[in-house]
XYZ file of C-alpha atoms in Angstrom:
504
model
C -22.708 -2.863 -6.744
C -22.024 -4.409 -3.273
C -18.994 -5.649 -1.383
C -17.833 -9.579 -2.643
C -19.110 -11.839 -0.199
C -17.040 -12.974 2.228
C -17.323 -17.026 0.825
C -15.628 -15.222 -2.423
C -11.808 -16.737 -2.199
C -9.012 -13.159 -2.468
C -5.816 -13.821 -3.329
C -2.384 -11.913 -3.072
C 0.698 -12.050 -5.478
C 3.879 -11.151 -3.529
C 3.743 -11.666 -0.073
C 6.272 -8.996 1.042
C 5.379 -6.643 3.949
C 2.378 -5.085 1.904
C 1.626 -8.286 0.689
C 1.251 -10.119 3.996
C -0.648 -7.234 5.387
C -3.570 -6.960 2.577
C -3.948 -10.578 3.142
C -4.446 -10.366 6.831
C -6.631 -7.477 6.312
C -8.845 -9.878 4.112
C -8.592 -13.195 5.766
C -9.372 -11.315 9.220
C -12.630 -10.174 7.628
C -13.703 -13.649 6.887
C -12.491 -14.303 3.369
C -10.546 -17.357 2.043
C -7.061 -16.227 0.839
C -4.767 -17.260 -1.512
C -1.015 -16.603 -1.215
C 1.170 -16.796 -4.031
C 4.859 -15.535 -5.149
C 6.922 -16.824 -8.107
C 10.221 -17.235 -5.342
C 9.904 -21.240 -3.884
C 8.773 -21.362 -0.526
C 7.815 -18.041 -0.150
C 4.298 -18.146 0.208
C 4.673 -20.419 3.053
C 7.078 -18.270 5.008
C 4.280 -15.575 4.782
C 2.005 -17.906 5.733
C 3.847 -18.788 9.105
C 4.424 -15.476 9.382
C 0.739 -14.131 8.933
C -0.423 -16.943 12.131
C 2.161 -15.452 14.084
C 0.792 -12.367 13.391
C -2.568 -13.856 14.333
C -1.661 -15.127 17.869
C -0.095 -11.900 18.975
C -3.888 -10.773 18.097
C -5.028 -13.197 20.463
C -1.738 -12.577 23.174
C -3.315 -9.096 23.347
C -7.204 -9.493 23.278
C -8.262 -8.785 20.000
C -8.702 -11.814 18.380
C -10.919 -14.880 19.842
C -8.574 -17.948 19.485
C -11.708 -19.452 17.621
C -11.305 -16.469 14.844
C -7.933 -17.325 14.781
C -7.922 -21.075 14.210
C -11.200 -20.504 11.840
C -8.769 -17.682 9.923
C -5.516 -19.639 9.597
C -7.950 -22.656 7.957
C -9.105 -20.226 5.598
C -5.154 -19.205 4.280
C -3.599 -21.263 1.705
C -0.247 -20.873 0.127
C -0.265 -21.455 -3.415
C 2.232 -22.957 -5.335
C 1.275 -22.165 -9.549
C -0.845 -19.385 -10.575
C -3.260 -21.649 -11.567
C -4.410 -22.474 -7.873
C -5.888 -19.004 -7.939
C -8.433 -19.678 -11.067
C -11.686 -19.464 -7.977
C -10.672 -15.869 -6.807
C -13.246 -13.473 -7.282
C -10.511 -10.220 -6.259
C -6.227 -11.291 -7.139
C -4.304 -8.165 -5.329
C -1.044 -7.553 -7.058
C 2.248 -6.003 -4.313
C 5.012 -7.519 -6.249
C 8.468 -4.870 -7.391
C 7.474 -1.657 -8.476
C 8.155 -1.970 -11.948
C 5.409 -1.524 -14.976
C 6.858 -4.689 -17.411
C 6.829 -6.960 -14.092
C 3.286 -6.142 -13.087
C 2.163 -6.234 -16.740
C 3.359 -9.699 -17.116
C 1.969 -10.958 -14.225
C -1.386 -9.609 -14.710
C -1.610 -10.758 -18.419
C -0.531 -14.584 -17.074
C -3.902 -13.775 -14.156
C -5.930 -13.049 -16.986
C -5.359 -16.804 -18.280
C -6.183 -18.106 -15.053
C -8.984 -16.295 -13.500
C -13.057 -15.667 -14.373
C -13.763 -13.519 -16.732
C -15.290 -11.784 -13.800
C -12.158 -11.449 -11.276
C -11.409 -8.250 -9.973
C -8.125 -7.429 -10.647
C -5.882 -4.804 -8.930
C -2.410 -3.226 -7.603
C -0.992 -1.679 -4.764
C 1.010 0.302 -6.573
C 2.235 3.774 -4.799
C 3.999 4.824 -8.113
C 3.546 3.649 -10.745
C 0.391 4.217 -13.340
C -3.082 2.401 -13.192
C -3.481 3.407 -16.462
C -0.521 1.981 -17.659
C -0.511 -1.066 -15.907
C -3.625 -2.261 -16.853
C -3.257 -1.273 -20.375
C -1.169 -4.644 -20.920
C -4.938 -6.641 -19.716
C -7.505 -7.645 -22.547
C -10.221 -6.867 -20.094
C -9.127 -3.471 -18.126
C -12.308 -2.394 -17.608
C -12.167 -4.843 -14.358
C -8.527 -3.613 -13.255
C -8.284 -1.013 -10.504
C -5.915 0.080 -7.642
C -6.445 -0.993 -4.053
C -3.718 1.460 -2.503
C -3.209 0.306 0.985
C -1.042 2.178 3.754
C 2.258 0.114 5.443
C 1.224 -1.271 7.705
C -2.298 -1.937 6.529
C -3.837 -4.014 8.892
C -3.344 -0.815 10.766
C -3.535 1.969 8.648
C -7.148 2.685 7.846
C -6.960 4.507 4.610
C -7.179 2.751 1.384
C -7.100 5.072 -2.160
C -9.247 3.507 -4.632
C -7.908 4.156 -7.771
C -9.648 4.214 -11.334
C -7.580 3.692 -14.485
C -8.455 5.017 -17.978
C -10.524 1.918 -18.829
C -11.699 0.913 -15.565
C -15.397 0.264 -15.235
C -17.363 1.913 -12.493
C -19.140 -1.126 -11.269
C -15.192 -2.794 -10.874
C -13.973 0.562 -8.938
C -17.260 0.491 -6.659
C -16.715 -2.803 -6.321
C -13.627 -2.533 -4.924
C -14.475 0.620 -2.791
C -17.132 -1.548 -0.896
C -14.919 -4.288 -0.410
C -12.571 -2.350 1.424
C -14.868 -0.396 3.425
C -16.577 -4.422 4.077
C -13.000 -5.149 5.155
C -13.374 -2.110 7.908
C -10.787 0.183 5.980
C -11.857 3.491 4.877
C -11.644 3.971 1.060
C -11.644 7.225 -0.541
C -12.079 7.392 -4.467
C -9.425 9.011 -6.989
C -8.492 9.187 -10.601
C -5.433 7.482 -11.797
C -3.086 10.564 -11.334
C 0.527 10.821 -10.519
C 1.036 10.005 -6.359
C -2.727 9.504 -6.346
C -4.148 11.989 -3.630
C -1.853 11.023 -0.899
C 1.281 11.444 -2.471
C 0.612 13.840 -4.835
C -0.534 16.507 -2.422
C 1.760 15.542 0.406
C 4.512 16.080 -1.432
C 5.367 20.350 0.174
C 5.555 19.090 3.790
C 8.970 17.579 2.823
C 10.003 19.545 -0.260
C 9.384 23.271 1.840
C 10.831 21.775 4.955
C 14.175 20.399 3.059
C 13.774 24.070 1.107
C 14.101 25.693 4.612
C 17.464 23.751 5.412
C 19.383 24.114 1.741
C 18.543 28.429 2.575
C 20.357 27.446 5.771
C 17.503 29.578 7.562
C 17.524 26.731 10.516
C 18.460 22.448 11.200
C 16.475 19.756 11.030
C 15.874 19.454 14.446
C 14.283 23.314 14.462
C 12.158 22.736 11.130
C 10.696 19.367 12.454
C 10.089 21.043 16.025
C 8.346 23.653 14.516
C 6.077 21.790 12.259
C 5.103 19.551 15.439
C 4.707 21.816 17.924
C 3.573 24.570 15.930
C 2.192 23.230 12.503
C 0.122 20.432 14.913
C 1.679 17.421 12.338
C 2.503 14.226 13.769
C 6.149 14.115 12.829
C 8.542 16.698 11.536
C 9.619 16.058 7.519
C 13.020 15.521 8.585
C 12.361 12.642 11.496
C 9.230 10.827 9.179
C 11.836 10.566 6.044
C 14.611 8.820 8.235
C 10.973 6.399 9.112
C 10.319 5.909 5.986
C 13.456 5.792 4.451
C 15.007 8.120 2.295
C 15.787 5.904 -0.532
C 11.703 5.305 -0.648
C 10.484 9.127 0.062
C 13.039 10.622 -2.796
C 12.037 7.942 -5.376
C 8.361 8.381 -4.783
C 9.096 12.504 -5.297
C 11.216 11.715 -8.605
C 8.593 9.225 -9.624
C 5.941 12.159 -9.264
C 8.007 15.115 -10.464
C 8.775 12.534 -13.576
C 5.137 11.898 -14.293
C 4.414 15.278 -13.920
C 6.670 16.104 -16.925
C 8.990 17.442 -14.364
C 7.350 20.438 -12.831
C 8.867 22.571 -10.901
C 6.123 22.180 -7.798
C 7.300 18.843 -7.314
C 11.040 19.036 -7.768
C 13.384 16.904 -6.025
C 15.510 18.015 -2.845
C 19.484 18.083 -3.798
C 20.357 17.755 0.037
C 18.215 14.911 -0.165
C 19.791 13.149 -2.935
C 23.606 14.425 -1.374
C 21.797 11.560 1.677
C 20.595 8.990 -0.446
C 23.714 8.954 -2.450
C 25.806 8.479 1.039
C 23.829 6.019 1.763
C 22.474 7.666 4.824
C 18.921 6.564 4.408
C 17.648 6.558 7.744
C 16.588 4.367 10.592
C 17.476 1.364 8.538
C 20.648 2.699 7.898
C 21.533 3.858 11.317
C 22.061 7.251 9.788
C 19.910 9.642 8.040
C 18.985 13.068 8.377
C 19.758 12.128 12.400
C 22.130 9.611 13.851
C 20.229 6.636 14.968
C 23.520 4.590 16.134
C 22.930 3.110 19.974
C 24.164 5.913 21.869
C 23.990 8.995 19.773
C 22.244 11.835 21.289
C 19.487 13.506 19.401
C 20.019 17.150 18.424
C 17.510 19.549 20.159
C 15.893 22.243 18.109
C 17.184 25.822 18.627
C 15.377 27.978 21.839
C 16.124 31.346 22.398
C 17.257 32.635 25.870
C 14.771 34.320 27.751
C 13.713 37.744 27.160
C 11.605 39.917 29.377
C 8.154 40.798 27.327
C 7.058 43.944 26.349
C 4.994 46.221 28.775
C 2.241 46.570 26.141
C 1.827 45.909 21.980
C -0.076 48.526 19.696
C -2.208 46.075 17.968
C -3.113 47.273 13.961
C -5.462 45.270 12.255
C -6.682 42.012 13.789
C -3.800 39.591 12.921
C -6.009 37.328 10.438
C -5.363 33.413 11.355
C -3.406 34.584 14.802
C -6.013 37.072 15.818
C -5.980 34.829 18.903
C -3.137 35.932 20.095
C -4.285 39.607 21.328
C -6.893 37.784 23.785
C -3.917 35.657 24.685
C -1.536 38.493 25.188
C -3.954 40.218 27.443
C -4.204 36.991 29.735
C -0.528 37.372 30.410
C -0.953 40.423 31.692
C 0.834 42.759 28.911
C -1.630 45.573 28.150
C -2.967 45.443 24.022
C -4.006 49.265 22.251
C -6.413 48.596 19.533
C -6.021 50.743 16.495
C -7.787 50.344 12.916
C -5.667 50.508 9.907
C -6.413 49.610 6.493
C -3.027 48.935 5.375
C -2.168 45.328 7.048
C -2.823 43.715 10.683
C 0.437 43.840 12.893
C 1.919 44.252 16.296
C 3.584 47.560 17.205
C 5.813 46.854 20.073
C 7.199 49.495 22.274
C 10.779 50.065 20.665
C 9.214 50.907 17.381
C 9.476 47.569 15.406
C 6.566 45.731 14.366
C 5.440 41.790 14.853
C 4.008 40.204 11.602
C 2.345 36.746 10.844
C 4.131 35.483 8.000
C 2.959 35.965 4.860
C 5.556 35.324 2.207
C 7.550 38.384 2.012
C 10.817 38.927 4.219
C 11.721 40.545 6.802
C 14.878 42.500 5.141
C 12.508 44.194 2.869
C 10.844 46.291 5.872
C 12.131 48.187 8.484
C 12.633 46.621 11.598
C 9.967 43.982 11.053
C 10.053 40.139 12.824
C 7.780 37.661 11.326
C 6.309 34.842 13.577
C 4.775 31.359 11.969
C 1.343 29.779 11.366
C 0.337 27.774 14.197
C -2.310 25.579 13.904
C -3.527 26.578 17.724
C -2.058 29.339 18.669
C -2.920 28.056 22.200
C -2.129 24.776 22.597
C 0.902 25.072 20.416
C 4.137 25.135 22.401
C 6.683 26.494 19.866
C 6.538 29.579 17.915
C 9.185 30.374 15.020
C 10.375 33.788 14.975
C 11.864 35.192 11.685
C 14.410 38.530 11.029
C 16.836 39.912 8.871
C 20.279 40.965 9.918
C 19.181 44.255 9.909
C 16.199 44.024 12.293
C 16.539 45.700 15.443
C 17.804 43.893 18.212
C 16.028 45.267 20.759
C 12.472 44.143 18.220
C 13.898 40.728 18.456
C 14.085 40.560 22.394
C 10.775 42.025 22.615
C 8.845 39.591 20.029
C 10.836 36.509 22.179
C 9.710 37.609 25.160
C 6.730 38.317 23.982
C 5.927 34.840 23.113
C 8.021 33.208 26.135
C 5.514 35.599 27.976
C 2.324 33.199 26.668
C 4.253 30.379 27.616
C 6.100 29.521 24.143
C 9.607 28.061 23.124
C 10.944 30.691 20.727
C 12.623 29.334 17.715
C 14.598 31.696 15.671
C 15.589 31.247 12.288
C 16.547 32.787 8.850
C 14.680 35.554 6.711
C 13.263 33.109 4.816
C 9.792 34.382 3.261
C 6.756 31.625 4.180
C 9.158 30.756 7.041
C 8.144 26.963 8.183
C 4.353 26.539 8.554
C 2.614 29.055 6.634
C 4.700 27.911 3.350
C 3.810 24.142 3.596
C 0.091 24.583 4.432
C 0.106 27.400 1.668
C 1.338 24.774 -0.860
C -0.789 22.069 0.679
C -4.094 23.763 -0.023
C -3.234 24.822 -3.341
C -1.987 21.462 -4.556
C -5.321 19.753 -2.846
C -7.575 22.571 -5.010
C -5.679 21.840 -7.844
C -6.358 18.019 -7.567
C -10.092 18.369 -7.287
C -10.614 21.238 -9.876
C -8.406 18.431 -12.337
C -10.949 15.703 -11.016
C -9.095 13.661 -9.134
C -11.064 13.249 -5.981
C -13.900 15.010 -4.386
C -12.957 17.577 -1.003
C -14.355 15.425 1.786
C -12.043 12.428 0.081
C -8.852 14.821 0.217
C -9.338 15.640 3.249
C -10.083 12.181 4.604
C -7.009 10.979 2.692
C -4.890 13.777 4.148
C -5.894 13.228 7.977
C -5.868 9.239 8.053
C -2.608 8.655 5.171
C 0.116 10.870 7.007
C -1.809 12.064 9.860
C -2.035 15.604 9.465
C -3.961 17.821 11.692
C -6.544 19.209 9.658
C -7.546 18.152 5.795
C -6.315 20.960 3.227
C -9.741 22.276 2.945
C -10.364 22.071 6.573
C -6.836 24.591 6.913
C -8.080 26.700 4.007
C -11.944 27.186 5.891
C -10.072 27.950 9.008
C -7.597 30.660 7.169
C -9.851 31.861 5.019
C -10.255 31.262 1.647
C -8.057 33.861 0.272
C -5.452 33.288 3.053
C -3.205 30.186 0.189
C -3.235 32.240 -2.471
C -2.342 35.482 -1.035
C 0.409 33.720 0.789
C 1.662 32.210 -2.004
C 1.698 35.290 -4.720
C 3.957 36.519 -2.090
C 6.430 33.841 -2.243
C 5.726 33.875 -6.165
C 7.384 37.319 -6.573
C 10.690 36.233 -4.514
C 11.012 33.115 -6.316
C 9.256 33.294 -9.701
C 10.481 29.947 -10.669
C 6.815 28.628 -10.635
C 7.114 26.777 -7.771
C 4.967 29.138 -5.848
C 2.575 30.296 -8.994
C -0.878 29.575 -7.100
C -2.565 26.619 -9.067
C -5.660 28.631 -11.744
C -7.713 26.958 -9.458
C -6.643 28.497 -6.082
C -6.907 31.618 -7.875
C -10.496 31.290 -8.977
C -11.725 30.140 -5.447
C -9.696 33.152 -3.724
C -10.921 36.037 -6.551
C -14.350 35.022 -7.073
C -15.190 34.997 -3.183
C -13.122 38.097 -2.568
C -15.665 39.135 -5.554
C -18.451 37.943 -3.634
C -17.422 39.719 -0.544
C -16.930 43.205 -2.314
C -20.557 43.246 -3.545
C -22.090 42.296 -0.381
């Protein structure tokens, strides 16, 4: 089954933001393109809007003004349903509510070829559902596009109960024709996106209600350390708060409320405010003209240690002894079977988190998962009140020593990093050991959706495979809630190649 060819007229219902942007995507890549939206006069507006859209293309070079005038011939605002009876593909991005997409696509099926692809851009809602109002939902699929998706590349193409594999490949080609890159799913709850993103804002805002640091610290830390794009904090105020908590209720909800995906309170105390961000001029930050950003907590500066007793070979960070050595602080090697850890010259020990806390050792300070321990420029540090202070001078100034902010911040087991790529990984195994995508689509989905570093699968090859699971057992026993249970399939990948590794 190939891509529809580009002579085969596309239409959109609701020309909102998505709206307008799926039908530049498609008119740009030659198609004819129907506009249509049940308010007057609306269609036209997005119409105007869309040309505009289509000389700034031009303004900056990447649009010929031929392509433009040859692409603005080919849009056509439609004023009845019925003017869309010669679309071969009708892309729904009208409210996000199941009766009012189910009524429109039961009026599409009285209009269109019995042929017609049919789909939705739905983020929350079910494919399943919707398309269980349609005599025909064997042709009915999702075409989940990013905001703003003429420049977003990902697309998740998502099958419904009924859908026919010939409709959902189909619609994968078109979108890949349309230069997008389309990755495949099942008709699950948040799809893949959503679904698995979901811990990068739930651990973060888990972080702040332990009051273990601010939202300035957390989102420095998951930049500067983690490698993401944007701290949880600062991409919720983008997106808006109001849209980030209902997508997390709408998953949690579908998910028959479990406890992995369980809404933030401090989120909901700022939705119910009506601090919902940048749109708001207030959200987790103040965004008012004027109002200075807070900057994330940096310890003073601490001379390093003359030399650390290194025990074990740190695992993920083991980078860090040939890094410590380059600075000029001497590292003694010793093999022990009981852990991998720092030894620094008071006595107290350095440890890379792992899900327990600090208060249950003896002078012990935890430092975070980076995702490069040497490009990363920020390192959290973790203690109890009861761990030395002369340890917690000497881990700084250790890390100031390789050139590192130091971030301190609660006893909080998991601290920052290692917690949300713990989570991450496990929700991502879970997904494809339930079929809902393949690996090489998660991870796609992952890095090009919300711009993460590395793909959940690419993390869990670089930590090693048991690395998630152990990680999150830990957390497990300090909060046996179930929100840190490993997923039965992280637990099968982690014991049968620790298995495999035993008998070699």
């Amino acid at each position: 089954m190939t891509a529809l060819d580009l002579s085969s007229p596309v239409a959109v219902v609701g020309t909102g933001t998505m709206g307008q942007g799926i039908a530049q995507v498609a008119l740009v890549a030659g198609h004819p393109v129907r506009l249509y939206d049940a308010v007057p006069d609306r269609a036209r507006e997005a119409a105007a809007a869309i040309g505009a859209r289509l000389d700034r293309l031009v303004e900056k070079g990447r649009l010929t003004a031929a392509d433009r005038d040859a692409a603005r011939a080919r849009l056509r605002p439609a004023d009845d349903l019925a003017e869309l009876a010669d679309c071969a593909l009708v892309v729904e991005a009208v409210l996000e509510r199941l009766d009012v997409k189910q009524e429109l696509f039961r009026a599409l099926e009285d209009v269109v070829s019995p042929d017609c692809l049919l789909a939705t851009n739905t983020s929350s809602l079910s494919v399943t559902a919707i398309g269980g109002a349609l005599s025909h939902p064997g042709r009915f699929v999702g075409l989940h596009f990013f905001n703003p998706a003429p420049l977003l590349p990902l697309v998740e193409v998502v099958s419904g109960f009924a859908t026919d594999v010939t409709s959902a490949t189909r619609a994968y080609e078109t979108a890949r024709a349309w230069g997008k890159t389309p990755v495949a799913c099942a008709d699950t709850p948040g799809f893949i996106v959503n679904r698995i993103a979901r811990p990068f804002y739930a651990e973060a805002f888990a972080v702040y209600e332990a009051q273990a640091a601010d939202p300035a610290t957390i989102d420095a830390v998951l930049r500067e350390s983690g490698g993401f794009r944007m701290g949880a904090f600062e991409l919720t105020d983008l997106i808006g708060q109001d849209v980030n908590e209902s997508v997390t209720h709408s998953v949690w909800q579908s998910f028959f409320q479990d406890v992995r995906f369980t809404p933030s309170l401090a989120q909901r105390r700022l939705v119910e405010s009506g601090r919902l961000g940048r749109k708001t001029g207030r959200g987790w930050y103040d965004h008012r003209e004027g109002a200075e950003h807070p900057e994330p907590h940096s310890a003073e500066k601490r001379q390093p240690p003359a030399y650390v007793v290194a025990e074990g070979d740190l695992g993920p960070a083991s980078e860090l002894l040939a890094m410590i050595r380059e600075a000029g602080i001497q590292v003694r090697e010793e093999d022990e079977d009981n852990g991998s850890r720092l030894v620094l010259p008071g006595g107290g020990q350095l440890a890379l988190a792992d899900g327990q806390t600090s208060v249950e050792f003896r002078d012990v300070v935890y430092f975070d998962l980076a995702l490069d321990y040497r490009k990363a420029t920020r390192i959290a540090l973790s203690a109890s009140q009861d761990t030395g202070a002369r340890t917690v001078s000497e881990a700084t100034g250790l890390f100031q020593a390789l050139g590192k902010d130091v971030s301190l911040i609660g006893d909080v087991p998991g601290m920052i990093v290692a917690r949300t790529v713990a989570r991450i990984i496990d929700l991502a195994h879970d997904a494809v050991a339930k079929g809902v995508a393949t690996e090489e689509d998660v991870d796609t989905a992952m890095r090009l959706g919300v711009n993460y570093p590395l793909g959940p699968f690419e993390w869990s090859r670089r930590l090693g495979r048991t690395w998630a699971c152990s990680v999150l057992d830990d957390l497990h026993q300090r909060d046996p809630s179930g929100r840190y249970a490993p997923s039965l399939a992280l637990y099968r990948h982690s014991f049968a190649t620790e298995k495999r590794e035993g008998a070699s």
